[in-house]
PDB file of C-alpha atoms in Angstrom:
ATOM      1  CA  MET A   8       0.000   0.000   0.000  1.00 44.00           C
ATOM      2  CA  PRO A   9       1.686   3.227  -1.085  1.00 52.00           C
ATOM      3  CA  ARG A  10       1.718   6.160   1.276  1.00 53.00           C
ATOM      4  CA  SER A  11       2.183   9.425  -0.564  1.00 53.00           C
ATOM      5  CA  SER A  12       3.413  11.686   2.169  1.00 52.00           C
ATOM      6  CA  PHE A  13       4.989  15.066   1.659  1.00 48.00           C
ATOM      7  CA  ALA A  14       5.230  18.472   3.234  1.00 44.00           C
ATOM      8  CA  GLY A  15       4.218  21.381   1.050  1.00 44.00           C
ATOM      9  CA  SER A  16       5.443  24.626   2.625  1.00 44.00           C
ATOM     10  CA  LEU A  17       7.955  25.978   5.101  1.00 44.00           C
ATOM     11  CA  SER A  18       5.466  25.640   7.964  1.00 44.00           C
ATOM     12  CA  THR A  19       5.379  21.951   7.025  1.00 43.00           C
ATOM     13  CA  PRO A  20       1.774  20.801   6.873  1.00 46.00           C
ATOM     14  CA  LYS A  21       1.594  17.105   6.044  1.00 52.00           C
ATOM     15  CA  VAL A  22      -0.548  15.621   3.319  1.00 54.00           C
ATOM     16  CA  ASP A  23      -1.092  11.894   3.328  1.00 58.00           C
ATOM     17  CA  VAL A  24      -2.801  10.155   0.468  1.00 60.00           C
ATOM     18  CA  VAL A  25      -3.273   6.420   0.735  1.00 63.00           C
ATOM     19  CA  ILE A  26      -4.699   4.531  -2.204  1.00 68.00           C
ATOM     20  CA  ASP A  27      -4.612   0.758  -2.470  1.00 72.00           C
ATOM     21  CA  THR A  28      -5.427  -0.653  -5.878  1.00 71.00           C
ATOM     22  CA  GLY A  29      -4.631  -4.186  -4.687  1.00 73.00           C
ATOM     23  CA  ASN A  30      -1.761  -4.550  -7.158  1.00 78.00           C
ATOM     24  CA  PRO A  31       1.832  -3.525  -6.294  1.00 76.00           C
ATOM     25  CA  PHE A  32       2.531  -2.437  -9.863  1.00 78.00           C
ATOM     26  CA  PHE A  33      -0.433  -0.067  -9.996  1.00 80.00           C
ATOM     27  CA  ASN A  34       0.150   1.084  -6.428  1.00 82.00           C
ATOM     28  CA  LEU A  35       3.630   2.296  -7.364  1.00 82.00           C
ATOM     29  CA  THR A  36       2.369   3.926 -10.548  1.00 85.00           C
ATOM     30  CA  VAL A  37      -0.444   5.757  -8.756  1.00 85.00           C
ATOM     31  CA  ASP A  38       1.946   6.854  -6.028  1.00 84.00           C
ATOM     32  CA  GLY A  39       4.467   8.150  -8.575  1.00 84.00           C
ATOM     33  CA  PHE A  40       1.723   9.978 -10.463  1.00 88.00           C
ATOM     34  CA  LEU A  41       0.419  11.694  -7.318  1.00 87.00           C
ATOM     35  CA  LYS A  42       3.796  12.660  -5.871  1.00 86.00           C
ATOM     36  CA  ILE A  43       5.540  13.899  -8.979  1.00 88.00           C
ATOM     37  CA  GLY A  44       2.327  15.438 -10.326  1.00 89.00           C
ATOM     38  CA  THR A  45       2.096  17.474  -7.125  1.00 88.00           C
ATOM     39  CA  VAL A  46       5.703  18.606  -7.454  1.00 88.00           C
ATOM     40  CA  ALA A  47       5.049  19.781 -11.030  1.00 90.00           C
ATOM     41  CA  ALA A  48       1.828  21.571 -10.059  1.00 90.00           C
ATOM     42  CA  THR A  49       3.692  23.261  -7.186  1.00 90.00           C
ATOM     43  CA  ARG A  50       6.400  24.372  -9.597  1.00 89.00           C
ATOM     44  CA  VAL A  51       3.824  26.046 -11.845  1.00 90.00           C
ATOM     45  CA  ALA A  52       2.125  27.606  -8.802  1.00 89.00           C
ATOM     46  CA  ALA A  53       5.446  29.046  -7.588  1.00 89.00           C
ATOM     47  CA  GLU A  54       6.281  30.398 -11.024  1.00 87.00           C
ATOM     48  CA  GLU A  55       2.854  31.952 -11.548  1.00 86.00           C
ATOM     49  CA  THR A  56       2.924  33.461  -8.040  1.00 85.00           C
ATOM     50  CA  TYR A  57       6.241  35.083  -8.855  1.00 86.00           C
ATOM     51  CA  HIS A  58       4.801  36.612 -12.016  1.00 84.00           C
ATOM     52  CA  ILE A  59       1.718  37.863 -10.126  1.00 81.00           C
ATOM     53  CA  VAL A  60       3.823  39.398  -7.332  1.00 82.00           C
ATOM     54  CA  LYS A  61       6.068  41.002  -9.917  1.00 81.00           C
ATOM     55  CA  SER A  62       3.309  42.478 -12.083  1.00 79.00           C
ATOM     56  CA  GLY A  63       1.440  43.450  -8.881  1.00 74.00           C
ATOM     57  CA  SER A  64      -1.999  42.598 -10.212  1.00 72.00           C
ATOM     58  CA  LEU A  65      -4.164  39.510  -9.934  1.00 69.00           C
ATOM     59  CA  LYS A  66      -6.656  39.111 -12.735  1.00 70.00           C
ATOM     60  CA  HIS A  67      -9.317  36.461 -12.803  1.00 68.00           C
ATOM     61  CA  GLN A  68      -8.187  35.384 -16.248  1.00 70.00           C
ATOM     62  CA  ASN A  69      -4.605  34.889 -15.101  1.00 75.00           C
ATOM     63  CA  PHE A  70      -5.765  32.774 -12.197  1.00 80.00           C
ATOM     64  CA  GLU A  71      -7.766  30.508 -14.463  1.00 84.00           C
ATOM     65  CA  HIS A  72      -4.821  30.218 -16.832  1.00 86.00           C
ATOM     66  CA  SER A  73      -2.508  29.308 -13.928  1.00 86.00           C
ATOM     67  CA  LEU A  74      -4.864  26.643 -12.648  1.00 88.00           C
ATOM     68  CA  LYS A  75      -5.146  25.069 -16.095  1.00 90.00           C
ATOM     69  CA  LYS A  76      -1.369  25.099 -16.487  1.00 90.00           C
ATOM     70  CA  MET A  77      -0.957  23.453 -13.065  1.00 90.00           C
ATOM     71  CA  CYS A  78      -3.299  20.627 -14.024  1.00 92.00           C
ATOM     72  CA  LYS A  79      -1.704  20.170 -17.432  1.00 91.00           C
ATOM     73  CA  GLU A  80       1.915  20.098 -16.231  1.00 90.00           C
ATOM     74  CA  GLY A  81       1.002  18.104 -13.133  1.00 91.00           C
ATOM     75  CA  ALA A  82      -0.703  15.446 -15.238  1.00 92.00           C
ATOM     76  CA  TYR A  83       2.217  15.318 -17.695  1.00 90.00           C
ATOM     77  CA  TRP A  84       5.013  14.989 -15.100  1.00 91.00           C
ATOM     78  CA  GLY A  85       2.814  12.641 -13.087  1.00 90.00           C
ATOM     79  CA  THR A  86       2.237  10.376 -16.081  1.00 91.00           C
ATOM     80  CA  VAL A  87       5.935  10.251 -16.954  1.00 91.00           C
ATOM     81  CA  ALA A  88       6.810   9.441 -13.321  1.00 90.00           C
ATOM     82  CA  GLY A  89       4.041   6.859 -13.020  1.00 90.00           C
ATOM     83  CA  VAL A  90       5.141   5.073 -16.184  1.00 91.00           C
ATOM     84  CA  TYR A  91       8.774   5.202 -15.061  1.00 91.00           C
ATOM     85  CA  VAL A  92       8.113   3.849 -11.570  1.00 89.00           C
ATOM     86  CA  GLY A  93       5.990   1.053 -13.020  1.00 89.00           C
ATOM     87  CA  MET A  94       8.664   0.194 -15.597  1.00 89.00           C
ATOM     88  CA  GLU A  95      11.431   0.162 -13.009  1.00 88.00           C
ATOM     89  CA  TYR A  96       9.361  -2.126 -10.814  1.00 88.00           C
ATOM     90  CA  GLY A  97       8.722  -4.374 -13.817  1.00 88.00           C
ATOM     91  CA  MET A  98      12.454  -4.465 -14.577  1.00 89.00           C
ATOM     92  CA  GLU A  99      13.164  -5.491 -10.992  1.00 88.00           C
ATOM     93  CA  ARG A 100      10.681  -8.332 -11.275  1.00 89.00           C
ATOM     94  CA  ILE A 101      12.016  -9.505 -14.636  1.00 89.00           C
ATOM     95  CA  ARG A 102      15.741  -9.177 -13.824  1.00 89.00           C
ATOM     96  CA  GLY A 103      15.394 -10.269 -10.211  1.00 87.00           C
ATOM     97  CA  THR A 104      17.941  -7.738  -8.940  1.00 85.00           C
ATOM     98  CA  ARG A 105      18.005  -4.157  -7.710  1.00 83.00           C
ATOM     99  CA  ASP A 106      20.688  -2.040  -9.306  1.00 85.00           C
ATOM    100  CA  TRP A 107      21.155   1.014 -11.487  1.00 87.00           C
ATOM    101  CA  LYS A 108      20.465  -1.004 -14.648  1.00 88.00           C
ATOM    102  CA  ASN A 109      16.803  -1.239 -13.643  1.00 89.00           C
ATOM    103  CA  ALA A 110      16.702   2.555 -13.608  1.00 89.00           C
ATOM    104  CA  MET A 111      18.412   2.737 -16.999  1.00 91.00           C
ATOM    105  CA  LEU A 112      16.160   0.171 -18.679  1.00 92.00           C
ATOM    106  CA  GLY A 113      13.078   1.683 -17.009  1.00 91.00           C
ATOM    107  CA  GLY A 114      14.106   5.097 -18.289  1.00 92.00           C
ATOM    108  CA  VAL A 115      14.666   3.762 -21.819  1.00 93.00           C
ATOM    109  CA  LEU A 116      11.209   2.159 -21.892  1.00 92.00           C
ATOM    110  CA  THR A 117       9.567   5.232 -20.375  1.00 92.00           C
ATOM    111  CA  GLY A 118      11.248   7.503 -22.918  1.00 91.00           C
ATOM    112  CA  ALA A 119      10.042   5.284 -25.770  1.00 92.00           C
ATOM    113  CA  ILE A 120       6.482   5.019 -24.409  1.00 91.00           C
ATOM    114  CA  ILE A 121       6.116   8.753 -23.757  1.00 89.00           C
ATOM    115  CA  SER A 122       7.586   9.462 -27.194  1.00 91.00           C
ATOM    116  CA  VAL A 123       5.099   7.158 -28.920  1.00 90.00           C
ATOM    117  CA  ALA A 124       2.231   8.559 -26.817  1.00 88.00           C
ATOM    118  CA  SER A 125       3.136  12.122 -27.796  1.00 86.00           C
ATOM    119  CA  LYS A 126       3.224  11.097 -31.462  1.00 84.00           C
ATOM    120  CA  GLY A 127       6.994  10.876 -31.837  1.00 78.00           C
ATOM    121  CA  LYS A 128       8.126   9.037 -34.966  1.00 81.00           C
ATOM    122  CA  GLY A 129      11.125   6.979 -36.091  1.00 81.00           C
ATOM    123  CA  ASP A 130      14.360   8.564 -34.932  1.00 85.00           C
ATOM    124  CA  LYS A 131      12.618  10.697 -32.326  1.00 87.00           C
ATOM    125  CA  ILE A 132      11.450   7.589 -30.432  1.00 89.00           C
ATOM    126  CA  VAL A 133      14.968   6.165 -30.318  1.00 89.00           C
ATOM    127  CA  THR A 134      16.605   9.401 -29.182  1.00 89.00           C
ATOM    128  CA  ASP A 135      13.848   9.965 -26.591  1.00 90.00           C
ATOM    129  CA  ALA A 136      14.423   6.431 -25.298  1.00 91.00           C
ATOM    130  CA  ILE A 137      18.178   7.070 -25.016  1.00 90.00           C
ATOM    131  CA  THR A 138      17.592  10.398 -23.269  1.00 90.00           C
ATOM    132  CA  GLY A 139      15.091   8.760 -20.890  1.00 89.00           C
ATOM    133  CA  GLY A 140      17.631   6.102 -19.998  1.00 90.00           C
ATOM    134  CA  ALA A 141      20.348   8.714 -19.422  1.00 90.00           C
ATOM    135  CA  ILE A 142      18.166  10.889 -17.169  1.00 88.00           C
ATOM    136  CA  ALA A 143      17.042   7.872 -15.106  1.00 88.00           C
ATOM    137  CA  THR A 144      20.649   6.650 -14.758  1.00 88.00           C
ATOM    138  CA  ALA A 145      21.836  10.121 -13.743  1.00 87.00           C
ATOM    139  CA  ALA A 146      19.053  10.416 -11.130  1.00 84.00           C
ATOM    140  CA  GLU A 147      19.963   6.977  -9.780  1.00 84.00           C
ATOM    141  CA  PHE A 148      23.651   7.889  -9.486  1.00 84.00           C
ATOM    142  CA  LEU A 149      22.871  11.218  -7.796  1.00 81.00           C
ATOM    143  CA  ASN A 150      20.836   9.252  -5.308  1.00 76.00           C
ATOM    144  CA  TYR A 151      23.890   7.269  -4.175  1.00 74.00           C
ATOM    145  CA  LEU A 152      26.003  10.411  -4.051  1.00 70.00           C
ATOM    146  CA  THR A 153      23.854  12.482  -1.716  1.00 62.00           C
TER     147      THR A 153
ATOM    148  CA  MET B  27      37.008   9.857  -0.327  1.00 42.00           C
ATOM    149  CA  PRO B  28      34.545   9.430  -3.180  1.00 51.00           C
ATOM    150  CA  ARG B  29      34.598   6.242  -5.173  1.00 52.00           C
ATOM    151  CA  SER B  30      33.092   6.724  -8.605  1.00 52.00           C
ATOM    152  CA  SER B  31      32.199   3.214  -9.553  1.00 52.00           C
ATOM    153  CA  PHE B  32      29.952   2.201 -12.379  1.00 48.00           C
ATOM    154  CA  ALA B  33      29.521  -0.483 -14.972  1.00 44.00           C
ATOM    155  CA  GLY B  34      29.438   0.700 -18.552  1.00 44.00           C
ATOM    156  CA  SER B  35      28.124  -2.098 -20.766  1.00 43.00           C
ATOM    157  CA  LEU B  36      26.162  -5.317 -20.663  1.00 44.00           C
ATOM    158  CA  SER B  37      29.320  -7.372 -20.090  1.00 43.00           C
ATOM    159  CA  THR B  38      29.810  -5.162 -17.011  1.00 43.00           C
ATOM    160  CA  PRO B  39      33.401  -3.964 -16.917  1.00 45.00           C
ATOM    161  CA  LYS B  40      33.995  -1.867 -13.802  1.00 52.00           C
ATOM    162  CA  VAL B  41      35.561   1.576 -13.828  1.00 54.00           C
ATOM    163  CA  ASP B  42      36.754   2.959 -10.540  1.00 58.00           C
ATOM    164  CA  VAL B  43      37.970   6.500 -10.237  1.00 59.00           C
ATOM    165  CA  VAL B  44      39.143   7.630  -6.825  1.00 63.00           C
ATOM    166  CA  ILE B  45      40.110  11.247  -6.322  1.00 68.00           C
ATOM    167  CA  ASP B  46      40.646  12.772  -2.897  1.00 72.00           C
ATOM    168  CA  THR B  47      40.812  16.556  -2.816  1.00 71.00           C
ATOM    169  CA  GLY B  48      41.034  16.524   0.995  1.00 72.00           C
ATOM    170  CA  ASN B  49      37.723  18.378   1.347  1.00 78.00           C
ATOM    171  CA  PRO B  50      34.362  16.561   1.570  1.00 76.00           C
ATOM    172  CA  PHE B  51      32.571  19.370  -0.303  1.00 78.00           C
ATOM    173  CA  PHE B  52      34.922  19.212  -3.291  1.00 80.00           C
ATOM    174  CA  ASN B  53      35.069  15.422  -3.149  1.00 82.00           C
ATOM    175  CA  LEU B  54      31.304  15.226  -3.647  1.00 82.00           C
ATOM    176  CA  THR B  55      31.384  17.833  -6.403  1.00 85.00           C
ATOM    177  CA  VAL B  56      34.175  16.063  -8.296  1.00 85.00           C
ATOM    178  CA  ASP B  57      32.399  12.731  -7.889  1.00 84.00           C
ATOM    179  CA  GLY B  58      29.117  14.180  -9.185  1.00 85.00           C
ATOM    180  CA  PHE B  59      30.895  15.777 -12.125  1.00 88.00           C
ATOM    181  CA  LEU B  60      32.626  12.532 -13.122  1.00 87.00           C
ATOM    182  CA  LYS B  61      29.605  10.249 -12.716  1.00 86.00           C
ATOM    183  CA  ILE B  62      26.928  12.366 -14.329  1.00 88.00           C
ATOM    184  CA  GLY B  63      29.333  13.674 -16.960  1.00 89.00           C
ATOM    185  CA  THR B  64      30.017  10.068 -17.962  1.00 88.00           C
ATOM    186  CA  VAL B  65      26.289   9.325 -18.172  1.00 88.00           C
ATOM    187  CA  ALA B  66      25.778  12.319 -20.457  1.00 90.00           C
ATOM    188  CA  ALA B  67      28.756  11.392 -22.659  1.00 90.00           C
ATOM    189  CA  THR B  68      27.408   7.837 -22.896  1.00 90.00           C
ATOM    190  CA  ARG B  69      24.010   9.168 -23.924  1.00 89.00           C
ATOM    191  CA  VAL B  70      25.577  11.144 -26.790  1.00 90.00           C
ATOM    192  CA  ALA B  71      27.678   8.113 -27.769  1.00 89.00           C
ATOM    193  CA  ALA B  72      24.570   5.897 -27.896  1.00 89.00           C
ATOM    194  CA  GLU B  73      22.643   8.453 -29.926  1.00 87.00           C
ATOM    195  CA  GLU B  74      25.475   9.004 -32.381  1.00 86.00           C
ATOM    196  CA  THR B  75      26.036   5.254 -32.732  1.00 85.00           C
ATOM    197  CA  TYR B  76      22.371   4.832 -33.607  1.00 86.00           C
ATOM    198  CA  HIS B  77      22.647   7.484 -36.311  1.00 84.00           C
ATOM    199  CA  ILE B  78      25.821   5.883 -37.713  1.00 81.00           C
ATOM    200  CA  VAL B  79      24.260   2.397 -37.754  1.00 82.00           C
ATOM    201  CA  LYS B  80      21.174   3.816 -39.417  1.00 81.00           C
ATOM    202  CA  SER B  81      22.971   5.791 -42.119  1.00 78.00           C
ATOM    203  CA  GLY B  82      25.391   2.858 -42.550  1.00 74.00           C
ATOM    204  CA  SER B  83      28.467   4.996 -43.042  1.00 72.00           C
ATOM    205  CA  LEU B  84      31.176   6.191 -40.696  1.00 69.00           C
ATOM    206  CA  LYS B  85      32.889   9.358 -41.791  1.00 70.00           C
ATOM    207  CA  HIS B  86      35.903  10.825 -40.048  1.00 67.00           C
ATOM    208  CA  GLN B  87      34.146  14.162 -39.781  1.00 70.00           C
ATOM    209  CA  ASN B  88      31.128  12.633 -38.062  1.00 75.00           C
ATOM    210  CA  PHE B  89      33.351  10.904 -35.547  1.00 80.00           C
ATOM    211  CA  GLU B  90      35.098  14.142 -34.648  1.00 84.00           C
ATOM    212  CA  HIS B  91      31.737  15.870 -34.318  1.00 86.00           C
ATOM    213  CA  SER B  92      30.448  13.099 -32.046  1.00 87.00           C
ATOM    214  CA  LEU B  93      33.495  13.257 -29.809  1.00 88.00           C
ATOM    215  CA  LYS B  94      33.187  17.023 -29.460  1.00 90.00           C
ATOM    216  CA  LYS B  95      29.494  16.690 -28.614  1.00 90.00           C
ATOM    217  CA  MET B  96      30.271  14.022 -26.000  1.00 90.00           C
ATOM    218  CA  CYS B  97      32.775  16.308 -24.291  1.00 92.00           C
ATOM    219  CA  LYS B  98      30.472  19.316 -24.435  1.00 90.00           C
ATOM    220  CA  GLU B  99      27.364  17.582 -23.095  1.00 90.00           C
ATOM    221  CA  GLY B 100      29.389  15.581 -20.579  1.00 91.00           C
ATOM    222  CA  ALA B 101      30.957  18.747 -19.201  1.00 92.00           C
ATOM    223  CA  TYR B 102      27.579  20.516 -19.044  1.00 90.00           C
ATOM    224  CA  TRP B 103      25.653  17.738 -17.261  1.00 91.00           C
ATOM    225  CA  GLY B 104      28.677  17.092 -15.063  1.00 90.00           C
ATOM    226  CA  THR B 105      28.876  20.735 -14.014  1.00 91.00           C
ATOM    227  CA  VAL B 106      25.166  20.898 -13.199  1.00 91.00           C
ATOM    228  CA  ALA B 107      25.418  17.687 -11.167  1.00 90.00           C
ATOM    229  CA  GLY B 108      28.602  18.795  -9.418  1.00 90.00           C
ATOM    230  CA  VAL B 109      27.069  22.135  -8.415  1.00 91.00           C
ATOM    231  CA  TYR B 110      23.885  20.371  -7.257  1.00 91.00           C
ATOM    232  CA  VAL B 111      25.669  17.743  -5.162  1.00 90.00           C
ATOM    233  CA  GLY B 112      27.824  20.426  -3.560  1.00 89.00           C
ATOM    234  CA  MET B 113      24.790  22.608  -2.830  1.00 89.00           C
ATOM    235  CA  GLU B 114      22.833  19.727  -1.322  1.00 88.00           C
ATOM    236  CA  TYR B 115      25.789  18.877   0.886  1.00 88.00           C
ATOM    237  CA  GLY B 116      26.037  22.532   1.905  1.00 88.00           C
ATOM    238  CA  MET B 117      22.312  22.559   2.742  1.00 89.00           C
ATOM    239  CA  GLU B 118      22.746  19.498   4.902  1.00 88.00           C
ATOM    240  CA  ARG B 119      25.571  21.180   6.811  1.00 88.00           C
ATOM    241  CA  ILE B 120      23.642  24.436   7.244  1.00 89.00           C
ATOM    242  CA  ARG B 121      20.258  22.907   8.138  1.00 89.00           C
ATOM    243  CA  GLY B 122      21.733  20.020  10.118  1.00 87.00           C
ATOM    244  CA  THR B 123      19.157  17.511   8.814  1.00 85.00           C
ATOM    245  CA  ARG B 124      18.771  15.135   5.894  1.00 83.00           C
ATOM    246  CA  ASP B 125      15.400  15.392   4.165  1.00 85.00           C
ATOM    247  CA  TRP B 126      13.837  16.253   0.832  1.00 87.00           C
ATOM    248  CA  LYS B 127      14.041  19.995   1.574  1.00 88.00           C
ATOM    249  CA  ASN B 128      17.836  19.820   1.149  1.00 89.00           C
ATOM    250  CA  ALA B 129      17.231  18.498  -2.365  1.00 89.00           C
ATOM    251  CA  MET B 130      14.687  21.245  -3.083  1.00 91.00           C
ATOM    252  CA  LEU B 131      16.874  24.089  -1.797  1.00 92.00           C
ATOM    253  CA  GLY B 132      19.945  22.592  -3.478  1.00 91.00           C
ATOM    254  CA  GLY B 133      17.991  22.412  -6.737  1.00 92.00           C
ATOM    255  CA  VAL B 134      16.810  26.018  -6.407  1.00 93.00           C
ATOM    256  CA  LEU B 135      20.363  27.270  -5.827  1.00 92.00           C
ATOM    257  CA  THR B 136      21.755  25.107  -8.636  1.00 92.00           C
ATOM    258  CA  GLY B 137      19.081  26.369 -11.044  1.00 91.00           C
ATOM    259  CA  ALA B 138      19.902  29.973 -10.143  1.00 92.00           C
ATOM    260  CA  ILE B 139      23.676  29.462 -10.407  1.00 91.00           C
ATOM    261  CA  ILE B 140      23.505  27.654 -13.763  1.00 89.00           C
ATOM    262  CA  SER B 141      21.089  30.303 -15.042  1.00 91.00           C
ATOM    263  CA  VAL B 142      23.424  33.145 -14.052  1.00 90.00           C
ATOM    264  CA  ALA B 143      26.437  31.263 -15.464  1.00 88.00           C
ATOM    265  CA  SER B 144      24.673  30.771 -18.812  1.00 86.00           C
ATOM    266  CA  LYS B 145      23.833  34.498 -18.901  1.00 84.00           C
ATOM    267  CA  GLY B 146      20.207  34.219 -17.814  1.00 78.00           C
ATOM    268  CA  LYS B 147      18.667  37.538 -16.762  1.00 81.00           C
ATOM    269  CA  GLY B 148      15.890  38.701 -14.406  1.00 81.00           C
ATOM    270  CA  ASP B 149      12.822  36.493 -14.728  1.00 85.00           C
ATOM    271  CA  LYS B 150      14.778  33.689 -16.382  1.00 87.00           C
ATOM    272  CA  ILE B 151      16.942  33.221 -13.256  1.00 89.00           C
ATOM    273  CA  VAL B 152      13.875  32.959 -10.999  1.00 89.00           C
ATOM    274  CA  THR B 153      12.032  30.491 -13.232  1.00 89.00           C
ATOM    275  CA  ASP B 154      15.212  28.423 -13.713  1.00 90.00           C
ATOM    276  CA  ALA B 155      15.651  28.351  -9.920  1.00 91.00           C
ATOM    277  CA  ILE B 156      12.031  27.179  -9.476  1.00 90.00           C
ATOM    278  CA  THR B 157      12.443  24.529 -12.176  1.00 90.00           C
ATOM    279  CA  GLY B 158      15.727  23.364 -10.617  1.00 89.00           C
ATOM    280  CA  GLY B 159      14.025  22.976  -7.253  1.00 90.00           C
ATOM    281  CA  ALA B 160      11.122  21.062  -8.794  1.00 90.00           C
ATOM    282  CA  ILE B 161      13.372  18.633 -10.693  1.00 88.00           C
ATOM    283  CA  ALA B 162      15.518  17.983  -7.598  1.00 88.00           C
ATOM    284  CA  THR B 163      12.417  17.416  -5.450  1.00 88.00           C
ATOM    285  CA  ALA B 164      10.920  15.081  -8.041  1.00 87.00           C
ATOM    286  CA  ALA B 165      14.176  13.076  -8.259  1.00 84.00           C
ATOM    287  CA  GLU B 166      14.297  12.852  -4.447  1.00 84.00           C
ATOM    288  CA  PHE B 167      10.696  11.584  -4.270  1.00 83.00           C
ATOM    289  CA  LEU B 168      11.255   9.020  -7.043  1.00 81.00           C
ATOM    290  CA  ASN B 169      14.207   7.779  -5.020  1.00 76.00           C
ATOM    291  CA  TYR B 170      11.946   6.865  -2.082  1.00 74.00           C
ATOM    292  CA  LEU B 171       9.398   5.271  -4.391  1.00 70.00           C
ATOM    293  CA  THR B 172      11.674   2.830  -6.153  1.00 62.00           C
TER     294      THR B 172
END
């Protein structure tokens, strides 16, 4: 059962979301979607807040635009993360080990899937897959460093 | 003393690079630079190899171009990673705790520094800082998931 727990501001309120789909693969995917989606939505919120503070005016139209952008980016990042987490879990099950190669292969598959889903063609799918693998490997290495 | 250890192909040769600068801050930075720089260079190598295999011809000029691109991208990713790892370590020392907020603050600082270094101005620096923080937070969360 995944527990999505994170703290959203400097005064540290806690948000706990617990969803059990009854399948470890989907649990991980849902958890990844929720967590990373929230991070992306928060990023947009922070950026839009900066622009509002800077321009000094809050228009209704801007607010609606910001909200839409939060949902859109949140859903996109969340989907990428969900697919990646699911793929990495799948790799672990197939290969039977936990190491950085799971991250790499998961990233390659995720890159290819997202590329196909966003109507990438031919070369673009391959280069997206390679880039996905590289980003996942880099994130995995950073993880051991810090 | 950082030990940069990774396996580079499916037959798993091991490369160990050990550099001790005598300072834990610089050790981490150098380690981050080497590891992530290598990942980025490998990504370019894989992409270029795909293009060569596809076009079916290997020209001397292409090879030189690929090597230059590997060095350039490797140095760029490596620098970003080195700055980030150093910043996160600094955050840990300043805040005295290890949690995801170190990653977020480290990412924000790294985004701002890289933005200034690549001649970003005004708004660009702020949005790069926000994006840096979001990416670092997302990577940190993924780390707990998988």
